[in-house]
Each structure stands twice: as structure tokens, then as C-alpha cells.
Coordinates of C-alpha atoms and ligand atoms in Angstrom, one line a residue:
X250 CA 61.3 45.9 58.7
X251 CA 64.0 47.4 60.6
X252 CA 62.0 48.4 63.5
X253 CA 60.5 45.4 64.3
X254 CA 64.5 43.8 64.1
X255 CA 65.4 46.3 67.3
X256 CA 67.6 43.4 69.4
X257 CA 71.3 42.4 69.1
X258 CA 73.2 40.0 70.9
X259 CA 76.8 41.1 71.8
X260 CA 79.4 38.3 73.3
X261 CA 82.3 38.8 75.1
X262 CA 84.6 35.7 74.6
X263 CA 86.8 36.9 77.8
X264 CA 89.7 35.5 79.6
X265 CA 87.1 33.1 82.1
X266 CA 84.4 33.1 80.7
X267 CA 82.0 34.4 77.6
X268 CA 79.6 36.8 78.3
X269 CA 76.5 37.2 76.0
X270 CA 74.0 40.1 76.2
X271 CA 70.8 41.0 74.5
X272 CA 71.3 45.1 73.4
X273 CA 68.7 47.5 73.0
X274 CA 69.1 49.9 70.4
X275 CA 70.1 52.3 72.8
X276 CA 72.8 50.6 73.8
X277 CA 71.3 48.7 77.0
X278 CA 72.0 45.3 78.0
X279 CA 68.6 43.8 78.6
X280 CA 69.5 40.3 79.2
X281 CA 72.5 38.4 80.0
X282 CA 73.8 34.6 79.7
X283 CA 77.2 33.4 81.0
X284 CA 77.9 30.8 79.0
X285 CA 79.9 28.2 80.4
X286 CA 83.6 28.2 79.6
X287 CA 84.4 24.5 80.1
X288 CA 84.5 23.9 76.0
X289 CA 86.2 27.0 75.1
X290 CA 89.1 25.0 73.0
X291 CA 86.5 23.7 70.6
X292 CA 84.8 26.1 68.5
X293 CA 81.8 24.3 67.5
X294 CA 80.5 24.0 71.1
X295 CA 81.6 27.8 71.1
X296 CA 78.9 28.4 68.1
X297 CA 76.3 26.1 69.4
X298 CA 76.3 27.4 73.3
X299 CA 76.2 31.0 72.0
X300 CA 73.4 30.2 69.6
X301 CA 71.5 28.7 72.2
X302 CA 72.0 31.7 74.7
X303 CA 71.0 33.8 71.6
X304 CA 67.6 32.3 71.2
X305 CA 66.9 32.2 75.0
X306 CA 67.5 35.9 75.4
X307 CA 65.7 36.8 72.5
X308 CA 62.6 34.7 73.8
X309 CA 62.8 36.5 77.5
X310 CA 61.8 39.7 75.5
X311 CA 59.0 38.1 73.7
X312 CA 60.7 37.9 70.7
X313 CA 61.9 35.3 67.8
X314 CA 65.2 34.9 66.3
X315 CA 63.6 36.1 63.3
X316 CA 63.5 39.5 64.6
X317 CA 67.3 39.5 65.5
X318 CA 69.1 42.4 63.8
X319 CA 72.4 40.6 63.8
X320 CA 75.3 39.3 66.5
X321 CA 78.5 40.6 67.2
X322 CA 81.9 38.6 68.7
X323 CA 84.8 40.0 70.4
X324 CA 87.5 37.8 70.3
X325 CA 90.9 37.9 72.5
X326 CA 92.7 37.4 69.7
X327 CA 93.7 39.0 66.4
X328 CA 90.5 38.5 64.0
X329 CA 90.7 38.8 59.8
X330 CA 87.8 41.4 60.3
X331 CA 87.3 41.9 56.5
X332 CA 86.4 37.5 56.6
X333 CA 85.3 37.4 59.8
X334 CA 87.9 34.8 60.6
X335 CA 89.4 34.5 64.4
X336 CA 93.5 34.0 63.4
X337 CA 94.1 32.5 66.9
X338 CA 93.2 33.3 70.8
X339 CA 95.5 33.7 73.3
X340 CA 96.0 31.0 75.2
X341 CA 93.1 28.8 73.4
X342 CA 93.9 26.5 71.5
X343 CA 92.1 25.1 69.1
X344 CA 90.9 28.2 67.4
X345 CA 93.9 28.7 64.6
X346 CA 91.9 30.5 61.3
X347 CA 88.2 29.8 62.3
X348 CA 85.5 31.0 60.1
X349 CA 83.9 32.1 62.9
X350 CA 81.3 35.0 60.9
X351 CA 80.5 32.3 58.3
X352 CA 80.0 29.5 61.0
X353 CA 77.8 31.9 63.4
X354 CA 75.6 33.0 60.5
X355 CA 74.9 29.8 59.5
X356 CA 73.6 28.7 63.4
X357 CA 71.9 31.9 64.2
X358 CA 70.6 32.7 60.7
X359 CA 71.0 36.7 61.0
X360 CA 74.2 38.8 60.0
X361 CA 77.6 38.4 62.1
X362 CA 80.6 40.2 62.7
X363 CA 83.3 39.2 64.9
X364 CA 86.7 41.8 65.9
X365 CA 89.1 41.9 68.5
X366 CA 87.7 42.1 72.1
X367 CA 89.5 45.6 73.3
X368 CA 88.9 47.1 69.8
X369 CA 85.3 46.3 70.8
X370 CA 85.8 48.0 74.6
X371 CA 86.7 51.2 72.8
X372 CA 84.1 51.0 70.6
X373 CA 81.4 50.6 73.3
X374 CA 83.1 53.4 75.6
X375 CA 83.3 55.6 72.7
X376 CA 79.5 55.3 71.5
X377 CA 77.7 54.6 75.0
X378 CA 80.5 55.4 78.0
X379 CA 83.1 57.9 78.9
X380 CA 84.3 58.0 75.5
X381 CA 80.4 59.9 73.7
X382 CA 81.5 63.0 71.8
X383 CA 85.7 62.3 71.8
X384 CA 87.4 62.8 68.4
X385 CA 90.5 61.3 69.3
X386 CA 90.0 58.1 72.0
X387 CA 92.5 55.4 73.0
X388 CA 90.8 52.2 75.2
X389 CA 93.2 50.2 77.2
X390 CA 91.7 46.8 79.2
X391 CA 93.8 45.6 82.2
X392 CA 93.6 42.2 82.6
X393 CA 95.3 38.6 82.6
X394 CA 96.3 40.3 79.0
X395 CA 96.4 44.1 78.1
X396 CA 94.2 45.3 75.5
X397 CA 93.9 48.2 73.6
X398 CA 91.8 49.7 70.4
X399 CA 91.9 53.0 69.0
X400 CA 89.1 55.1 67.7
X401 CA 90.8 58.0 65.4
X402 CA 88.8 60.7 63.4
X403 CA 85.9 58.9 65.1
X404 CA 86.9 55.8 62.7
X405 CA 87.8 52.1 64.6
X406 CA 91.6 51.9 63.4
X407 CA 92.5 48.6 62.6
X408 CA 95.7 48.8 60.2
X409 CA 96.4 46.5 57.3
X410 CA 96.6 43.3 59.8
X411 CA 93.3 44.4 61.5
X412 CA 95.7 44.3 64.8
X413 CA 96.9 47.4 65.1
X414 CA 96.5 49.0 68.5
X415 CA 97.9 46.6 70.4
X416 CA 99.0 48.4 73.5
X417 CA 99.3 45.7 75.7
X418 CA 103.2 44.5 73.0
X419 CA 104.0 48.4 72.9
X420 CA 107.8 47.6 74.0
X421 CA 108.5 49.6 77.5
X422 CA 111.9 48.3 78.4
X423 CA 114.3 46.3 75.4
X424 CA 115.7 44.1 78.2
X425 CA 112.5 43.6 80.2
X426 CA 111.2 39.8 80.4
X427 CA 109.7 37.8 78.0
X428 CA 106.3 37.9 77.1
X429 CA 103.5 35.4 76.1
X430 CA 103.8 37.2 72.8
X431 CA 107.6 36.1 72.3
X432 CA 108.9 39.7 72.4
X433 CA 110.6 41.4 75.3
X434 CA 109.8 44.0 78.0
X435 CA 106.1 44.4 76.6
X436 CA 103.6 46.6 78.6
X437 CA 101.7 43.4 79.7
X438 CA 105.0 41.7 80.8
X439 CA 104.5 44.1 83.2
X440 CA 101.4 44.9 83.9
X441 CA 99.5 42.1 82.8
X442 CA 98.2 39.7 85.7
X443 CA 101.2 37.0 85.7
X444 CA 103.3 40.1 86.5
X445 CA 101.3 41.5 89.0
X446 CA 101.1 38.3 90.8
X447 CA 104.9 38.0 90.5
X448 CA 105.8 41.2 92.1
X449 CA 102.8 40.1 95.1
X450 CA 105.1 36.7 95.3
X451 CA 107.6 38.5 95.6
X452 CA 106.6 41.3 98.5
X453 CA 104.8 38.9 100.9
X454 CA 107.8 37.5 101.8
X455 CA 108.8 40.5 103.2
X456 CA 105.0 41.3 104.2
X457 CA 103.9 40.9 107.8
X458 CA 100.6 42.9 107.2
X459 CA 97.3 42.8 105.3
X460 CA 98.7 40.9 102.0
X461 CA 100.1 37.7 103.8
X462 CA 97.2 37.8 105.9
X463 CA 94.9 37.8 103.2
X464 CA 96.4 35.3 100.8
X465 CA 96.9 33.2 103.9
X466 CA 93.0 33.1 104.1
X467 CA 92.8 32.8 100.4
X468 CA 95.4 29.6 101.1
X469 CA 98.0 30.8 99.1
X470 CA 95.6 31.9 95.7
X471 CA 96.3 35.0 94.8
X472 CA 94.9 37.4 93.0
X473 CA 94.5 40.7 91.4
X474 CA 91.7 41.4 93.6
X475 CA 93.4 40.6 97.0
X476 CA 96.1 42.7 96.0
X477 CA 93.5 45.5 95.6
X478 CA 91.9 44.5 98.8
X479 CA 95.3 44.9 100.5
X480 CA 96.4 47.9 99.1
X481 CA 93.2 49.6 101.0
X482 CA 93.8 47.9 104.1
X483 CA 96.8 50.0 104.0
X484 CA 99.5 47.2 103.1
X485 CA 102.3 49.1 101.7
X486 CA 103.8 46.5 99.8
X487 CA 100.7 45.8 98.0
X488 CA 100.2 49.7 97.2
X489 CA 103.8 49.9 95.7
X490 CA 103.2 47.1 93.7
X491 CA 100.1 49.1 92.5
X492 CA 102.2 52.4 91.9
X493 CA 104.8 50.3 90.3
X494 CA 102.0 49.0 88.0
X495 CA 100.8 53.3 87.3
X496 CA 104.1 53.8 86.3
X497 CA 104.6 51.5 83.8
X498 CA 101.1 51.9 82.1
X499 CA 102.1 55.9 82.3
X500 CA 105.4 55.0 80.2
X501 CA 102.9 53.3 77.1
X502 CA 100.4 56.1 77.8
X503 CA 102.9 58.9 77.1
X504 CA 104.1 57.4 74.0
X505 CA 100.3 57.2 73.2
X506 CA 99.7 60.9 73.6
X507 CA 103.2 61.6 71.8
X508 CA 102.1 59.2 68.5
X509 CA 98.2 59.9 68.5
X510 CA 97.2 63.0 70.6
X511 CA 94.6 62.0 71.4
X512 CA 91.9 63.5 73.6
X513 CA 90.8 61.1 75.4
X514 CA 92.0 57.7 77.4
X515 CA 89.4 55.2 78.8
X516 CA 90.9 52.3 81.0
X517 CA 88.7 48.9 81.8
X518 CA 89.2 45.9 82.8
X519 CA 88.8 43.8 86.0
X520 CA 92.1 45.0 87.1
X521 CA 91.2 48.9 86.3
X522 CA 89.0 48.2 89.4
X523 CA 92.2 49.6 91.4
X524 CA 92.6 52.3 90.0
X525 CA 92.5 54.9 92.9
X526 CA 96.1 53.0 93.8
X527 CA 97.6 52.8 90.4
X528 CA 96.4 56.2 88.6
X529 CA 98.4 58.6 90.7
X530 CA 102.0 57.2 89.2
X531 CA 100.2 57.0 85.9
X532 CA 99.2 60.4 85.6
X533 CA 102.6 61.6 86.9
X534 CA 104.6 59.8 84.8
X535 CA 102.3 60.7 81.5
X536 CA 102.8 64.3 82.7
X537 CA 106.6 63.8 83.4
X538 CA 107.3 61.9 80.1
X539 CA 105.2 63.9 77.5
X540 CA 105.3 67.0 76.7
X541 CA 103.2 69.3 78.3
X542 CA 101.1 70.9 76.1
X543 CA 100.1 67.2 74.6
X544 CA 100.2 65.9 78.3
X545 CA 97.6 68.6 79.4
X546 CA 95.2 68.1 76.6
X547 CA 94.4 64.3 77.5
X548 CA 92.0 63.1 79.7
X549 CA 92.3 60.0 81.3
X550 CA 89.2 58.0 82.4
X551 CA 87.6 54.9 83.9
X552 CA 85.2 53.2 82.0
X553 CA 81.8 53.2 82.7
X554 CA 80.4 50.4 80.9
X555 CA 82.1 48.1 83.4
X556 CA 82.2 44.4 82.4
X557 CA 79.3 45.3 79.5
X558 CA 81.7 47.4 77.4
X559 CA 83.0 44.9 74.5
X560 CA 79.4 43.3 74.6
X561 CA 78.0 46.3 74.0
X562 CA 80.8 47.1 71.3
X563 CA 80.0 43.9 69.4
X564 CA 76.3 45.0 69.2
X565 CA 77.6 48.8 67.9
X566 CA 80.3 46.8 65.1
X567 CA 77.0 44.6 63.6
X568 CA 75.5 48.1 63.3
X569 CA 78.6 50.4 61.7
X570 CA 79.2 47.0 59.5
X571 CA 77.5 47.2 56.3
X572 CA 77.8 43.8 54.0
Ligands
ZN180 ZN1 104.1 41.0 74.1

């Protein structure tokens, strides 16, 4: 019975877009549906696009829903794992205390499981990706938010809220600025997209090289990416901002060696992507602010699942979930 149910479908309900994926039992991706994001406020077009892109998957293998081992969800949110409910989604409304596991398994008619999104990036690194073999293994996702889920004693921790691990409202400076969270001086209130973009605001109008060039051509629309794309162009504003950006994710990450110790440190995330301009102030300030013993035992890595990594987690959490 169990080998002829080989497929699962992992989604990725991500800041643009949700992302669903047909994976192997080895942990490939063998087929992939972007689902569009137009409805994303209403949950029941959520359920019913997401069957839909279910079945069609399954079908381009030459299979039938029937022979669907199960679906997996990661939410950007915090999710009631135990219930399977989504508690809210950052900024989508509409989604306050959905069902979503009971709601799912009633359209696609095999078992569910839904969890946060980054828990489900460090739970795809850790089985598939940089993370195989680690004992200890902390995943951080850059992004419009900052993510993070922790993998301890080779165990998902999830605390008694299910949210723990939530790197991206790890407090870096008391006085810093607000964040969408309603705290202050959060990692993502510095890190986090908005913040990057406001720092890039605020150098180009003291740039006369690549960056105003480029979001002249881009008329006015920046982004992440551009910033990147400057920074190797060789626009020094835009590869401060970036070592301004290493520093502060080396501040959280050295109170993440101090706390966990943990031997491993996976980074993802569309905005991980600039990473060769950002990881040299982050691996100096890790190695400034923790101890060195702690410091020197930690490795700190890309991803390399890429944009597949919390699809590929959901597919892994159906399997490690036993109802
Ligand atoms: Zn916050």
C-alpha cells in the first residue's frame, strides 16, 4: 500500500506567491504549479486553487489523487501545529484561526499537515540540503520578513506556542524602530526588505553611480535585487548598505550560537542571494561577539535547496507526522 502512495505535494504559501510541488520520496521536486496569488485573503480559494494544482501534478506523473501519500503547508504565519490551524498570516488578512488541516483534508481527501513556513526551510535543508547529518541546525530565511526554525537533537523545536524560533523578533537594539510585529529594534526591522529599501532611499541621494542609475531604469522601483545588482557593479553605497545588513544578522547569530550552540547555520531566502556582500560583516561580527570557542564551532551556510526548501519541508513534516 505504501509503495504505490510514493508522491507528496509540498506548498509554499510565500510572501508573492504560493508555490506547489510534487516530491519524490527522495526528496525531489518533480513537478511545480505557481498558483496565482490574486485570492490570497480568502482561504477557500486558497484550498480550492491548491487542490486543483494537486491533482494536476499528480496526473503529469501518471498518477491519481488516490495514490497521494499526503500534503504539506507552510504558512508565513504562526500555525496551532498540534490542530492544524493557521492563527494569522502576516500581512493577509482574512486568515485569523483557519482550520486549514481539517479544510485541506476534506478537498484533497489524503492526510494534511500545515506549520510555519521557515520551520519548514530548516526542515528541508536539514533532511535534503546543507543541513544532512547536523545535530544542532538553526535556518534563517531573508526576505520581505525574516524567518527562522530550529532543528535541536535532530527534533523540529516548536515550544509551547508552536512559534518558537522566531529569529526574525529576536530584539537587536531596545531603541531601534518599530516593527510590523509591534515590538522594537527587531532583527527584521533591520534586515527585513522595508529596511533595506529604506537605507537604499536613503543612499541614492547621495549616489551618483550604479544604484541611481539602476533604479532610474527601474523608474524609481526598488528592490532587493537591484541593490544586489549594484553592489557588484561596485556601487559603494549599495555594498555598505549590504555590510550594514551582515552586521546586524551577525548580532542575532551570535546570540544564536551563545543560547543553542549549535553546529550548523543555513541562510535562504530571496535576499540570501547577496550573500557574497553581506556574509563578510556577518561572520566578523559572530566571531567578534561570541565567544570563540562557540564562535569557531559553527558553520555558516547557504542553502541549497533554493526557492524548493519549505516545499520540500512540508513534504518531509506529512512524513515525520504520525496521526
Ligand atoms: Zn518584530
Amino acid at each position: 500500500m505504501m509503495g504505490r502512495r510514493r508522491w507528496t505535494v509540498g506548498v509554499d504559501f510565500g510572501g508573492t506567491n504560493v508555490k506547489v510541488g510534487l516530491v519524490g520520496p527522495d526528496g525531489h521536486v518533480v513537478g511545480r504549479r505557481v498558483v496565482s496569488s490574486g485570492q490570497r485573503e480568502d482561504p477557500t480559494r486558497f484550498i480550492e486553487d491548491v487542490g486543483k494544482a494537486a491533482e494536476e501534478l499528480t496526473r503529469a506523473v501518471g498518477a491519481r489523487p488516490s495514490q497521494l501519500l499526503g500534503l504539506g503547508v507552510g504558512a508565513p504565519g504562526p500555525v496551532d501545529v498540534e490542530r492544524g490551524v493557521v492563527r494569522s498570516l502576516v500581512n493577509v488578512p482574512g486568515w485569523e484561526a483557519v482550520p486549514l488541516r481539517r479544510r485541506l483534508e476534506r478537498r484533497v481527501r489524503c492526510r494534511c499537515a500545515v506549520d510555519n513556513d521557515a520551520n519548514l526551510f530548516a526542515l528541508g535543508e536539514w533532511r535534503f540540503g546543507a543541513g544532512r547529518g547536523f545535530r544542532h541546525l538553526v535556518g534563517m530565511t531573508l526576505g520581505t520578513g525574516v524567518g527562522g526554525g530550529l532543528i535541536l537533537n535532530g527534533i523540529l523545536h516548536r515550544g509551547t506556542t508552536w512559534a518558537a524560533g522566531e529569529i526574525g523578533h529576536m530584539v537587536v537594539h531596545p531603541a531601534g524602530p518599530r516593527c510590523g510585529c509591534g515590538g522594537r529594534g527587531c532583527l527584521e526591522a533591520y534586515v527585513g526588505t522595508a529596511a533595506i529599501l529604506r537605507m537604499a532611499r536613503r543612499a541614492i541621494r547621495q549616489s551618483t553611480g550604479p544604484l541611481r542609475t539602476l533604479a532610474a531604469q527601474a523608474g524609481g522601483r526598488m528592490t532587493p535585487a537591484l541593490i544586489h545588482q549594484a553592489a557588484r557593479r561596485g556601487d559603494a553605497a549599495a555594498q555598505q548598505i549590504w555590510a550594514e545588513v551582515g552586521c546586524w544578522l551577525g548580532v542575532a547569530m551570535a546570540n544564536l550560537v551563545k543560547l543553542l550552540g549549535p553546529d550548523l547555520i543555513v541562510i535562504g531566502g530571496g535576499v540570501a542571494r547577496a550573500w557574497r556582500w553581506f556574509s563578510p560583516s556577518m561572520l566578523r561580527t559572530v566571531r567578534g561577539q561570541a565567544q570563540r570557542f562557540m564562535a569557531e564551532e559553527v558553520r555558516v551556510v547557504q542553502g541549497r535547496l533554493g526557492d524548493d526548501a519549505a516545499m520540500v519541508g512540508a513534504a518531509v513534516l506529512v512524513w515525520d507526522t504520525n496521526r
